Amino acid sequence: MANPAEKPDPNPEDEREEVEDINGDEEEEEEYEGEDDVDAKSRTREDAIANRIRAESLFRRMRAAPVPVRVHDVVVKGNAKTKDHVIEAEVEVVRQATTLQELLEASKVANFNLQALDIFDSVNITLDSGPPELPGSTNVVVDVVESKSPITGQIGTFTKAEARSSSLEGSLKFKNIFGYGDIWDGSLAYGCDHTAEVGLGMYLPRFRGRPTPFTSRVYLATQDWLKFSSYKEQALGLSLGLLSSKYHELVYTVAWRNLIDPSQMASRSIRRQLGHNLVSGLKYTFKFDQRNSTLRPTRGYSFISTSQIGGLAPDSRTLRFLRQEIDLRYAVPLGFYRAALNFGVSGGITFPWGSGYKSRASFVPERFFLGGNISPVCSVGGPSALWGFKSRGLGPNEPRRDVQDDQSGETYERDFVGGDAAVTAFADLSFDFPLRWFRDRGIHGHVFACAGNMAEISENKYRNFSAPKFLETFRSSIGAGIVVPTSLFRMELNYCHILKKQEHDRAKSGFFMTFSTS
């Protein structure tokens, strides 16, 4: 009797045939899939070749002649918080393009405008084909990634153009709070000379359809000029940026200022101006800068003109004055060791206006003061810097009412009261060192010369002004040094020799370390 466990399957051949049929079907499917993959790869290669041919044809057409194109639509993507009209306003330039070449250039400008808003981590602009029924049209796709952190902060030490020493500054920014590209910031600065400033500001790239940004700032500032001119300046003010473009800037400022003399040693001219006054004025700046660098220019030129009118308020304590400054720079490459000759001239004038303006003295904070531990190459905008002369260390001065017995040399017998007219000029020859180690780090040498002077013309003193005397009393210096440029400032180790100075000027020959910002 056969064992049931060993009983053979009833139809073994049929099962083998079914397995063979299944395997056969799988093999056939694999063959079909393989054919589909080959067809897909073939089509992909054909599409890539066709796209390459179309691209090469397009490039040939672009090189040969302008390619007409019309922007059908601007599509904005990725903006969860920022309003569409804010982005569209910055890329409006692409809608004006009529050729593909113009559209590519306009796309670069639009990308730069969006990056300049400082509210996006990345910006990508691509061109897509327009509707099929509109041949020759394209859609501009703007894909943005909004900043992950709306709050940023920074802290550092800086040297301002008109500062006497370094300052510690910190700021905190809140970006795009309301989705209009708005930036709100708070800042705090404290100088080693007891100068302090607290400010709150707001920036809007587009305000009620304005073509330029709108800015406003409230500030409370204290400047200590006791060491130089026996007074402290305190100001609470508001500034409004009415116009800001590549070449033009218009700012309105209103401030309540107070001059005090805690030392009780001020000269007669300073004492007459102590107390409260109101400053209300417009300041217009035209700036054209074609230099290839602000820290080490080797070619190009720049021109800056600043016009200011104060007294735009009916209050009798409003300061009425006019102030004009110009600054011209030129850099000429010499063709060896990256050598370049920089030279520049700056001038400025200020005087009061209104009834009896000839006999009135100009306001001291609005006058010109020369000198300071900065480089004339970087301090553009008006007459200010002179190598070798201390800040507020030259020009018209008066004896103080009293002199304390101070052996440290920190107290001076005279107050520098500034000038109503000032002129400065400089020449700077920069060159690379032969060693590659210095060239790779941008460290270079320079030789320089500078000159400047100022005079009083308000309060009827213009009657005593003469050009020969003004030229005769010019201050001048020469020197040489090593320059170490960084991304934030320009550091110089110079030896300066004073060629000419006047009585009571604070200047001396020797080695100096200077830090200058652009």
Coordinates of C-alpha atoms in Angstrom, one line a residue:
M1 CA 0.0 0.0 0.0
A2 CA 1.4 3.2 -0.9
N3 CA 2.2 5.8 1.7
P4 CA -0.2 8.8 1.3
A5 CA 2.6 11.2 2.1
E6 CA 4.6 10.0 -0.8
K7 CA 1.6 10.1 -3.2
P8 CA 2.6 11.9 -6.4
D9 CA 0.9 15.1 -7.6
P10 CA -2.0 14.4 -9.8
N11 CA -0.9 16.5 -12.8
P12 CA 2.8 17.4 -12.5
E13 CA 3.2 18.1 -16.2
D14 CA 0.3 20.6 -16.2
E15 CA 1.9 22.5 -13.3
R16 CA 5.2 22.6 -15.1
E17 CA 3.5 23.9 -18.1
E18 CA 1.7 26.7 -16.0
V19 CA 5.1 27.6 -14.4
E20 CA 6.7 27.7 -17.8
D21 CA 3.8 29.8 -19.1
I22 CA 4.2 32.2 -16.2
N23 CA 7.9 32.4 -16.6
G24 CA 7.4 32.8 -20.3
D25 CA 5.0 35.7 -19.7
E26 CA 7.5 37.4 -17.3
E27 CA 10.3 37.0 -19.9
E28 CA 8.0 38.5 -22.5
E29 CA 7.1 41.4 -20.2
E30 CA 10.8 42.0 -19.4
E31 CA 11.5 42.1 -23.1
Y32 CA 8.6 44.6 -23.6
E33 CA 9.9 46.7 -20.6
G34 CA 13.4 46.6 -22.0
E35 CA 12.1 47.9 -25.3
D36 CA 10.1 50.7 -23.6
D37 CA 13.3 51.7 -21.6
V38 CA 15.3 51.8 -24.9
D39 CA 12.5 53.9 -26.5
A40 CA 12.4 56.3 -23.6
K41 CA 16.2 56.7 -23.5
S42 CA 16.2 57.2 -27.2
R43 CA 13.4 59.8 -27.0
T44 CA 15.3 61.5 -24.1
R45 CA 18.5 61.7 -26.2
E46 CA 16.5 63.0 -29.2
D47 CA 14.9 65.6 -27.0
A48 CA 18.3 66.7 -25.6
I49 CA 19.8 66.9 -29.0
A50 CA 16.8 68.9 -30.3
N51 CA 17.0 71.3 -27.3
R52 CA 20.7 71.7 -27.9
I53 CA 20.1 72.4 -31.5
R54 CA 17.4 75.0 -30.7
A55 CA 19.7 76.6 -28.1
E56 CA 22.6 76.8 -30.5
S57 CA 20.3 78.2 -33.1
L58 CA 19.0 80.8 -30.6
F59 CA 22.5 81.8 -29.6
R60 CA 23.4 82.2 -33.3
R61 CA 20.4 84.4 -33.8
M62 CA 21.2 86.5 -30.7
R63 CA 24.7 87.1 -31.9
A64 CA 23.6 88.0 -35.4
A65 CA 20.7 90.4 -34.5
P66 CA 18.2 91.3 -31.8
V67 CA 15.6 88.5 -31.2
P68 CA 12.1 90.1 -30.8
V69 CA 10.2 88.9 -27.7
R70 CA 7.3 90.1 -25.6
V71 CA 6.8 89.5 -21.9
H72 CA 3.4 88.0 -21.4
D73 CA 3.3 87.7 -17.6
V74 CA 5.4 87.8 -14.5
V75 CA 4.8 84.8 -12.2
V76 CA 5.9 85.1 -8.6
K77 CA 6.5 82.0 -6.5
G78 CA 7.7 81.2 -3.0
N79 CA 6.5 84.4 -1.3
A80 CA 4.4 83.3 1.7
K81 CA 4.6 86.7 3.5
T82 CA 5.9 89.3 1.0
K83 CA 3.2 91.0 -1.0
D84 CA 3.2 90.3 -4.7
H85 CA 3.2 94.0 -5.7
V86 CA 6.4 94.6 -3.7
I87 CA 8.2 91.9 -5.8
E88 CA 6.6 93.0 -9.1
A89 CA 7.6 96.6 -8.5
E90 CA 11.3 95.5 -8.3
V91 CA 11.1 93.4 -11.5
E92 CA 9.0 95.9 -13.5
V93 CA 12.1 96.5 -15.7
V94 CA 11.6 93.1 -17.4
R95 CA 8.2 94.2 -18.8
Q96 CA 9.9 97.0 -20.8
A97 CA 12.2 94.6 -22.7
T98 CA 11.4 94.1 -26.4
T99 CA 14.2 91.8 -27.4
L100 CA 15.7 88.7 -25.8
Q101 CA 19.0 90.4 -25.2
E102 CA 17.3 93.2 -23.3
L103 CA 15.3 90.7 -21.3
L104 CA 18.4 88.9 -20.1
E105 CA 20.0 92.1 -19.0
A106 CA 16.7 93.3 -17.4
S107 CA 16.5 89.9 -15.5
K108 CA 20.0 90.6 -14.0
V109 CA 18.9 94.0 -12.9
A110 CA 15.7 92.6 -11.4
N111 CA 17.6 89.9 -9.5
F112 CA 19.9 92.6 -8.1
N113 CA 16.9 94.7 -7.0
L114 CA 15.3 91.8 -5.2
Q115 CA 18.6 90.8 -3.5
A116 CA 19.1 94.5 -2.4
L117 CA 15.8 94.3 -0.4
D118 CA 17.7 92.1 2.1
I119 CA 14.5 90.0 2.9
F120 CA 15.2 87.0 0.7
D121 CA 17.7 84.2 1.2
S122 CA 17.8 83.4 -2.5
V123 CA 16.3 84.7 -5.7
N124 CA 16.0 82.8 -9.0
I125 CA 14.6 84.3 -12.2
T126 CA 13.9 82.0 -15.2
L127 CA 12.3 82.5 -18.6
D128 CA 9.5 80.2 -19.7
S129 CA 7.6 80.0 -23.0
G130 CA 4.4 82.0 -23.2
P131 CA 1.0 80.7 -24.3
P132 CA 1.0 78.6 -27.6
E133 CA -1.5 81.0 -29.1
L134 CA 0.9 83.9 -28.6
P135 CA 4.1 83.1 -30.5
G136 CA 7.2 85.1 -29.6
S137 CA 6.0 85.6 -26.0
T138 CA 7.6 84.5 -22.7
N139 CA 6.7 84.3 -19.0
V140 CA 9.2 85.5 -16.4
V141 CA 9.1 83.2 -13.4
V142 CA 10.4 84.8 -10.2
D143 CA 11.1 82.2 -7.5
V144 CA 12.1 83.6 -4.1
V145 CA 13.0 82.1 -0.7
E146 CA 12.1 84.4 2.2
S147 CA 14.6 84.8 5.0
K148 CA 14.2 82.1 7.6
S149 CA 15.1 84.4 10.5
P150 CA 13.4 87.9 10.3
I151 CA 15.7 89.2 13.0
T152 CA 19.4 89.9 12.4
G153 CA 22.0 91.8 14.5
Q154 CA 25.6 92.9 14.4
I155 CA 28.1 94.5 16.6
G156 CA 31.5 95.9 15.9
T157 CA 34.0 98.8 16.2
F158 CA 34.1 101.5 13.6
T159 CA 35.8 104.8 12.8
K160 CA 33.5 107.4 11.2
A161 CA 34.7 110.0 8.8
E162 CA 34.3 112.9 11.2
A163 CA 35.0 110.9 14.4
R164 CA 38.0 111.5 16.6
S165 CA 38.3 107.9 17.8
S166 CA 36.8 104.5 17.5
S167 CA 33.3 103.6 18.6
L168 CA 31.4 100.5 19.6
E169 CA 28.2 100.1 17.6
G170 CA 25.5 97.5 17.6
S171 CA 22.2 97.2 15.6
L172 CA 19.2 94.9 15.5
K173 CA 17.0 94.6 12.4
F174 CA 13.5 93.2 12.1
K175 CA 12.8 92.4 8.4
N176 CA 9.6 92.2 6.5
I177 CA 7.3 92.3 9.5
F178 CA 4.2 93.4 7.5
G179 CA 5.1 91.9 4.2
Y180 CA 5.9 95.2 2.4
G181 CA 9.7 94.6 2.4
D182 CA 9.8 96.9 5.5
I183 CA 12.9 96.9 7.7
W184 CA 12.8 98.2 11.2
D185 CA 16.1 98.7 13.1
G186 CA 17.4 99.9 16.4
S187 CA 21.0 101.0 16.8
L188 CA 23.3 102.0 19.7
A189 CA 26.7 103.6 19.4
Y190 CA 29.2 104.6 22.0
G191 CA 32.5 106.3 21.4
C192 CA 35.6 106.2 23.5
D193 CA 35.3 110.0 23.7
H194 CA 31.9 109.8 25.4
T195 CA 30.0 110.3 22.1
A196 CA 26.8 108.3 22.1
E197 CA 23.8 107.8 19.8
V198 CA 20.5 105.9 20.0
G199 CA 18.4 105.5 16.9
L200 CA 15.2 103.9 15.7
G201 CA 14.7 103.6 11.9
M202 CA 12.3 102.4 9.3
Y203 CA 12.9 101.5 5.6
L204 CA 10.2 101.0 3.0
P205 CA 11.3 100.0 -0.6
R206 CA 7.9 101.2 -2.0
F207 CA 5.7 103.6 -0.2
R208 CA 2.3 104.4 -1.9
G209 CA 3.7 103.7 -5.3
R210 CA 6.8 105.9 -5.0
P211 CA 9.6 105.0 -7.4
T212 CA 12.3 105.4 -4.7
P213 CA 12.5 104.0 -1.1
F214 CA 11.2 105.9 1.9
T215 CA 13.2 106.1 5.1
S216 CA 12.7 107.7 8.5
R217 CA 14.8 107.8 11.6
V218 CA 14.4 109.1 15.2
Y219 CA 17.7 109.7 17.0
L220 CA 19.1 111.0 20.3
A221 CA 22.7 111.9 20.0
T222 CA 25.4 113.4 22.2
Q223 CA 28.8 114.5 20.9
D224 CA 31.6 115.6 23.2
W225 CA 33.8 118.4 21.8
L226 CA 35.0 119.6 25.1
K227 CA 38.6 118.6 24.4
F228 CA 38.7 120.6 21.1
S229 CA 36.1 123.4 21.3
S230 CA 34.8 123.5 24.9
Y231 CA 31.2 122.4 24.2
K232 CA 29.0 119.3 24.2
E233 CA 26.2 118.9 21.6
Q234 CA 22.9 117.2 22.4
A235 CA 20.3 116.6 19.7
L236 CA 16.9 115.0 19.5
G237 CA 15.8 114.7 15.9
L238 CA 13.9 113.1 13.1
S239 CA 15.2 112.6 9.5
L240 CA 13.1 111.6 6.5
G241 CA 14.5 110.2 3.3
L242 CA 12.4 111.8 0.6
L243 CA 14.4 110.7 -2.4
S244 CA 17.0 108.0 -2.8
S245 CA 18.3 106.8 -6.2
K246 CA 21.6 105.9 -7.7
Y247 CA 22.7 109.5 -8.2
H248 CA 20.4 111.6 -6.1
E249 CA 19.4 111.8 -2.4
L250 CA 17.1 114.2 -0.6
V251 CA 16.7 114.2 3.2
Y252 CA 14.7 116.5 5.4
T253 CA 15.9 116.8 9.0
V254 CA 14.3 118.5 12.0
A255 CA 16.2 118.5 15.4
W256 CA 16.2 120.2 18.7
R257 CA 19.8 120.9 19.6
N258 CA 21.4 122.1 22.8
L259 CA 25.0 123.3 23.2
I260 CA 26.4 123.2 26.8
D261 CA 29.8 123.9 28.4
P262 CA 30.2 121.9 31.6
S263 CA 33.9 122.9 31.8
Q264 CA 33.0 126.7 32.0
M265 CA 36.1 127.4 30.0
A266 CA 34.7 128.1 26.5
S267 CA 36.0 131.0 24.4
R268 CA 33.9 134.0 23.6
S269 CA 32.6 132.7 20.2
I270 CA 31.5 129.4 21.8
R271 CA 29.8 131.0 24.8
R272 CA 27.7 133.2 22.5
Q273 CA 26.2 130.1 20.9
L274 CA 25.4 128.0 23.9
G275 CA 21.8 127.1 24.5
H276 CA 18.8 125.6 22.6
N277 CA 18.0 126.0 18.9
L278 CA 15.9 124.4 16.2
V279 CA 17.4 122.9 13.0
S280 CA 15.0 122.4 10.2
G281 CA 16.5 121.9 6.7
L282 CA 16.8 120.0 3.4
K283 CA 19.9 118.3 2.3
Y284 CA 20.4 117.3 -1.4
T285 CA 23.3 115.1 -2.5
F286 CA 24.4 114.3 -6.1
K287 CA 26.9 111.5 -6.3
F288 CA 28.6 110.0 -9.4
D289 CA 31.2 107.4 -8.6
Q290 CA 32.9 105.5 -11.4
R291 CA 36.0 104.3 -9.4
N292 CA 36.7 100.6 -9.3
S293 CA 37.2 100.6 -5.5
T294 CA 36.5 102.9 -2.6
L295 CA 39.3 101.6 -0.5
R296 CA 42.0 101.4 -3.2
P297 CA 41.0 103.1 -6.4
T298 CA 43.2 102.4 -9.4
R299 CA 41.0 103.9 -12.1
G300 CA 38.0 106.0 -12.6
Y301 CA 36.6 109.2 -11.1
S302 CA 34.0 110.5 -8.7
F303 CA 32.1 113.7 -8.1
I304 CA 30.0 114.5 -5.1
S305 CA 28.0 117.7 -4.5
T306 CA 26.1 118.4 -1.3
S307 CA 23.7 121.3 -0.9
Q308 CA 21.9 122.2 2.4
I309 CA 19.5 124.9 3.4
G310 CA 18.5 125.3 7.0
G311 CA 15.8 127.5 8.5
L312 CA 12.6 126.0 7.0
A313 CA 10.5 126.8 10.0
P314 CA 8.9 130.0 11.3
D315 CA 10.3 129.7 14.8
S316 CA 12.7 132.6 15.7
R317 CA 15.2 130.1 17.2
T318 CA 15.5 128.2 13.9
L319 CA 19.0 128.3 12.5
R320 CA 19.1 129.8 9.0
F321 CA 22.1 128.8 7.0
L322 CA 23.3 127.7 3.6
R323 CA 26.0 125.1 3.1
Q324 CA 27.6 123.8 -0.1
E325 CA 30.3 121.1 -0.5
I326 CA 32.0 119.6 -3.5
D327 CA 34.4 116.7 -3.9
L328 CA 36.2 115.6 -7.1
R329 CA 38.5 112.5 -7.3
Y330 CA 40.4 110.9 -10.1
A331 CA 42.5 107.7 -10.3
V332 CA 44.9 107.1 -13.1
P333 CA 46.6 103.6 -13.6
L334 CA 50.3 103.7 -14.4
G335 CA 50.7 100.2 -15.8
F336 CA 53.3 98.7 -13.5
Y337 CA 53.0 96.9 -10.1
R338 CA 49.3 97.9 -10.2
A339 CA 50.5 101.5 -9.5
A340 CA 47.9 104.3 -9.6
L341 CA 47.9 108.0 -8.9
N342 CA 45.0 109.3 -6.9
F343 CA 44.4 113.0 -6.6
G344 CA 41.5 115.0 -5.4
V345 CA 40.3 118.4 -4.3
S346 CA 37.4 119.3 -2.0
G347 CA 35.9 122.6 -1.0
G348 CA 33.0 123.9 1.0
I349 CA 31.4 127.1 2.2
T350 CA 28.7 128.0 4.7
F351 CA 27.1 131.2 5.8
P352 CA 23.9 132.4 7.5
W353 CA 20.9 133.9 5.5
G354 CA 18.1 136.2 6.4
S355 CA 17.9 139.7 7.8
G356 CA 21.3 141.0 8.8
Y357 CA 23.1 137.9 7.7
K358 CA 26.4 139.7 7.0
S359 CA 26.9 140.7 10.6
R360 CA 25.8 137.4 12.1
A361 CA 28.2 134.5 12.9
S362 CA 27.6 131.1 11.4
F363 CA 26.6 128.3 13.7
V364 CA 29.6 126.4 15.0
P365 CA 28.3 122.8 14.4
E366 CA 27.7 123.7 10.7
R367 CA 31.3 125.0 10.2
F368 CA 34.2 123.1 8.7
F369 CA 36.8 121.4 10.8
L370 CA 39.9 119.8 9.2
G371 CA 42.3 117.1 10.4
G372 CA 41.7 113.7 11.9
N373 CA 43.2 110.3 11.9
I374 CA 41.7 109.2 8.6
S375 CA 42.8 108.8 5.0
P376 CA 41.8 111.5 2.4
V377 CA 41.6 108.6 -0.1
C378 CA 38.5 107.2 1.7
S379 CA 36.9 110.3 3.2
V380 CA 34.8 111.5 0.3
G381 CA 32.1 114.1 0.5
G382 CA 33.8 117.4 1.4
P383 CA 36.9 118.9 3.0
S384 CA 37.9 117.1 6.3
A385 CA 41.0 114.9 6.3
L386 CA 44.6 116.0 6.4
W387 CA 47.5 113.5 7.1
G388 CA 49.5 114.4 10.2
F389 CA 47.1 116.9 11.7
K390 CA 44.9 116.0 14.7
S391 CA 41.1 116.3 14.5
R392 CA 40.0 119.9 14.8
G393 CA 43.7 120.7 15.1
L394 CA 44.0 123.7 12.8
G395 CA 42.2 126.7 11.6
P396 CA 40.6 129.7 13.3
N397 CA 40.9 129.5 17.1
E398 CA 40.4 131.6 20.2
P399 CA 41.8 131.6 23.7
R400 CA 39.7 129.9 26.4
R401 CA 38.4 131.8 29.4
D402 CA 40.4 129.7 31.8
V403 CA 42.9 126.9 31.7
Q404 CA 43.0 124.1 34.2
D405 CA 46.3 122.9 35.5
D406 CA 46.5 119.6 33.6
Q407 CA 49.9 118.0 33.1
S408 CA 48.6 115.2 31.0
G409 CA 48.4 117.3 27.8
E410 CA 44.6 116.7 27.5
T411 CA 43.6 120.3 28.1
Y412 CA 44.5 123.0 25.5
E413 CA 44.7 126.7 25.9
R414 CA 42.6 127.5 22.8
D415 CA 39.3 126.5 21.3
F416 CA 39.1 125.7 17.6
V417 CA 36.0 127.3 16.3
G418 CA 36.1 126.1 12.6
G419 CA 35.9 128.0 9.3
D420 CA 33.2 129.2 7.0
A421 CA 35.2 128.2 3.9
A422 CA 37.6 125.3 3.6
V423 CA 39.7 123.7 0.8
T424 CA 41.7 120.5 0.8
A425 CA 43.8 118.7 -1.9
F426 CA 45.8 115.5 -1.9
A427 CA 47.8 113.2 -4.2
D428 CA 48.5 109.6 -3.4
L429 CA 50.7 107.2 -5.4
S430 CA 49.9 103.5 -4.5
F431 CA 51.9 100.5 -5.7
D432 CA 52.2 96.7 -5.1
F433 CA 55.3 95.3 -3.4
P434 CA 57.5 92.9 -5.5
L435 CA 56.8 90.0 -3.0
R436 CA 53.9 87.8 -4.0
W437 CA 52.9 87.2 -0.4
F438 CA 52.0 90.9 -0.1
R439 CA 50.2 91.0 -3.4
D440 CA 48.0 88.0 -2.7
R441 CA 46.8 89.8 0.5
G442 CA 46.3 93.2 -1.1
I443 CA 49.0 94.8 1.1
H444 CA 50.7 97.6 -0.8
G445 CA 52.7 100.8 -0.3
H446 CA 51.9 104.4 -1.0
V447 CA 53.5 107.9 -0.9
F448 CA 51.4 110.9 -0.4
A449 CA 51.1 114.7 -0.1
C450 CA 48.2 116.8 1.1
A451 CA 47.4 120.4 1.8
G452 CA 44.4 122.4 3.1
N453 CA 43.2 125.6 4.8
M454 CA 40.1 127.3 6.1
A455 CA 38.9 130.9 6.8
E456 CA 36.1 132.8 8.5
I457 CA 33.9 135.0 6.3
S458 CA 30.7 135.4 8.4
E459 CA 30.2 138.3 10.9
N460 CA 31.7 140.7 8.4
K461 CA 35.0 138.9 8.5
Y462 CA 34.9 138.5 4.7
R463 CA 36.2 142.0 4.5
N464 CA 39.5 140.9 5.9
F465 CA 39.7 137.8 3.5
S466 CA 42.3 137.9 0.7
A467 CA 43.4 135.1 -1.6
P468 CA 47.1 135.7 -1.2
K469 CA 46.9 135.5 2.6
F470 CA 44.7 132.4 2.3
L471 CA 47.3 130.7 0.1
E472 CA 50.2 131.8 2.3
T473 CA 48.7 130.1 5.4
F474 CA 48.0 126.7 3.7
R475 CA 49.0 123.7 5.8
S476 CA 50.8 120.8 4.1
S477 CA 52.4 117.4 4.7
I478 CA 54.0 114.5 2.9
G479 CA 54.7 110.9 3.8
A480 CA 54.9 107.2 3.0
G481 CA 53.5 104.1 4.4
I482 CA 52.0 100.6 4.2
V483 CA 48.3 99.9 3.5
V484 CA 46.5 96.8 4.7
P485 CA 43.0 96.8 3.1
T486 CA 40.2 94.6 4.5
S487 CA 36.5 94.2 3.6
L488 CA 35.5 96.7 6.2
F489 CA 38.2 99.3 6.6
R490 CA 41.6 100.5 5.4
M491 CA 44.5 100.3 7.9
E492 CA 47.6 102.4 7.3
L493 CA 51.0 102.6 9.0
N494 CA 52.5 105.9 7.8
Y495 CA 55.4 108.1 8.5
C496 CA 54.2 111.7 8.0
H497 CA 56.4 114.8 7.8
I498 CA 54.7 118.2 8.4
L499 CA 55.9 120.7 5.7
K500 CA 54.0 123.7 6.9
K501 CA 51.8 124.6 9.8
Q502 CA 50.6 127.7 11.6
E503 CA 50.8 128.9 15.2
H504 CA 48.6 126.9 17.6
D505 CA 48.1 124.0 15.0
R506 CA 48.2 120.6 16.5
A507 CA 50.4 118.6 14.2
K508 CA 53.7 116.7 14.4
S509 CA 55.9 114.5 12.2
G510 CA 56.2 110.9 13.1
F511 CA 54.6 107.4 12.7
F512 CA 50.9 107.0 12.8
M513 CA 48.5 104.1 12.6
T514 CA 45.2 105.1 10.9
F515 CA 41.9 103.2 10.3
S516 CA 39.6 104.5 7.6
T517 CA 36.2 103.4 6.2
S518 CA 34.8 104.2 2.8

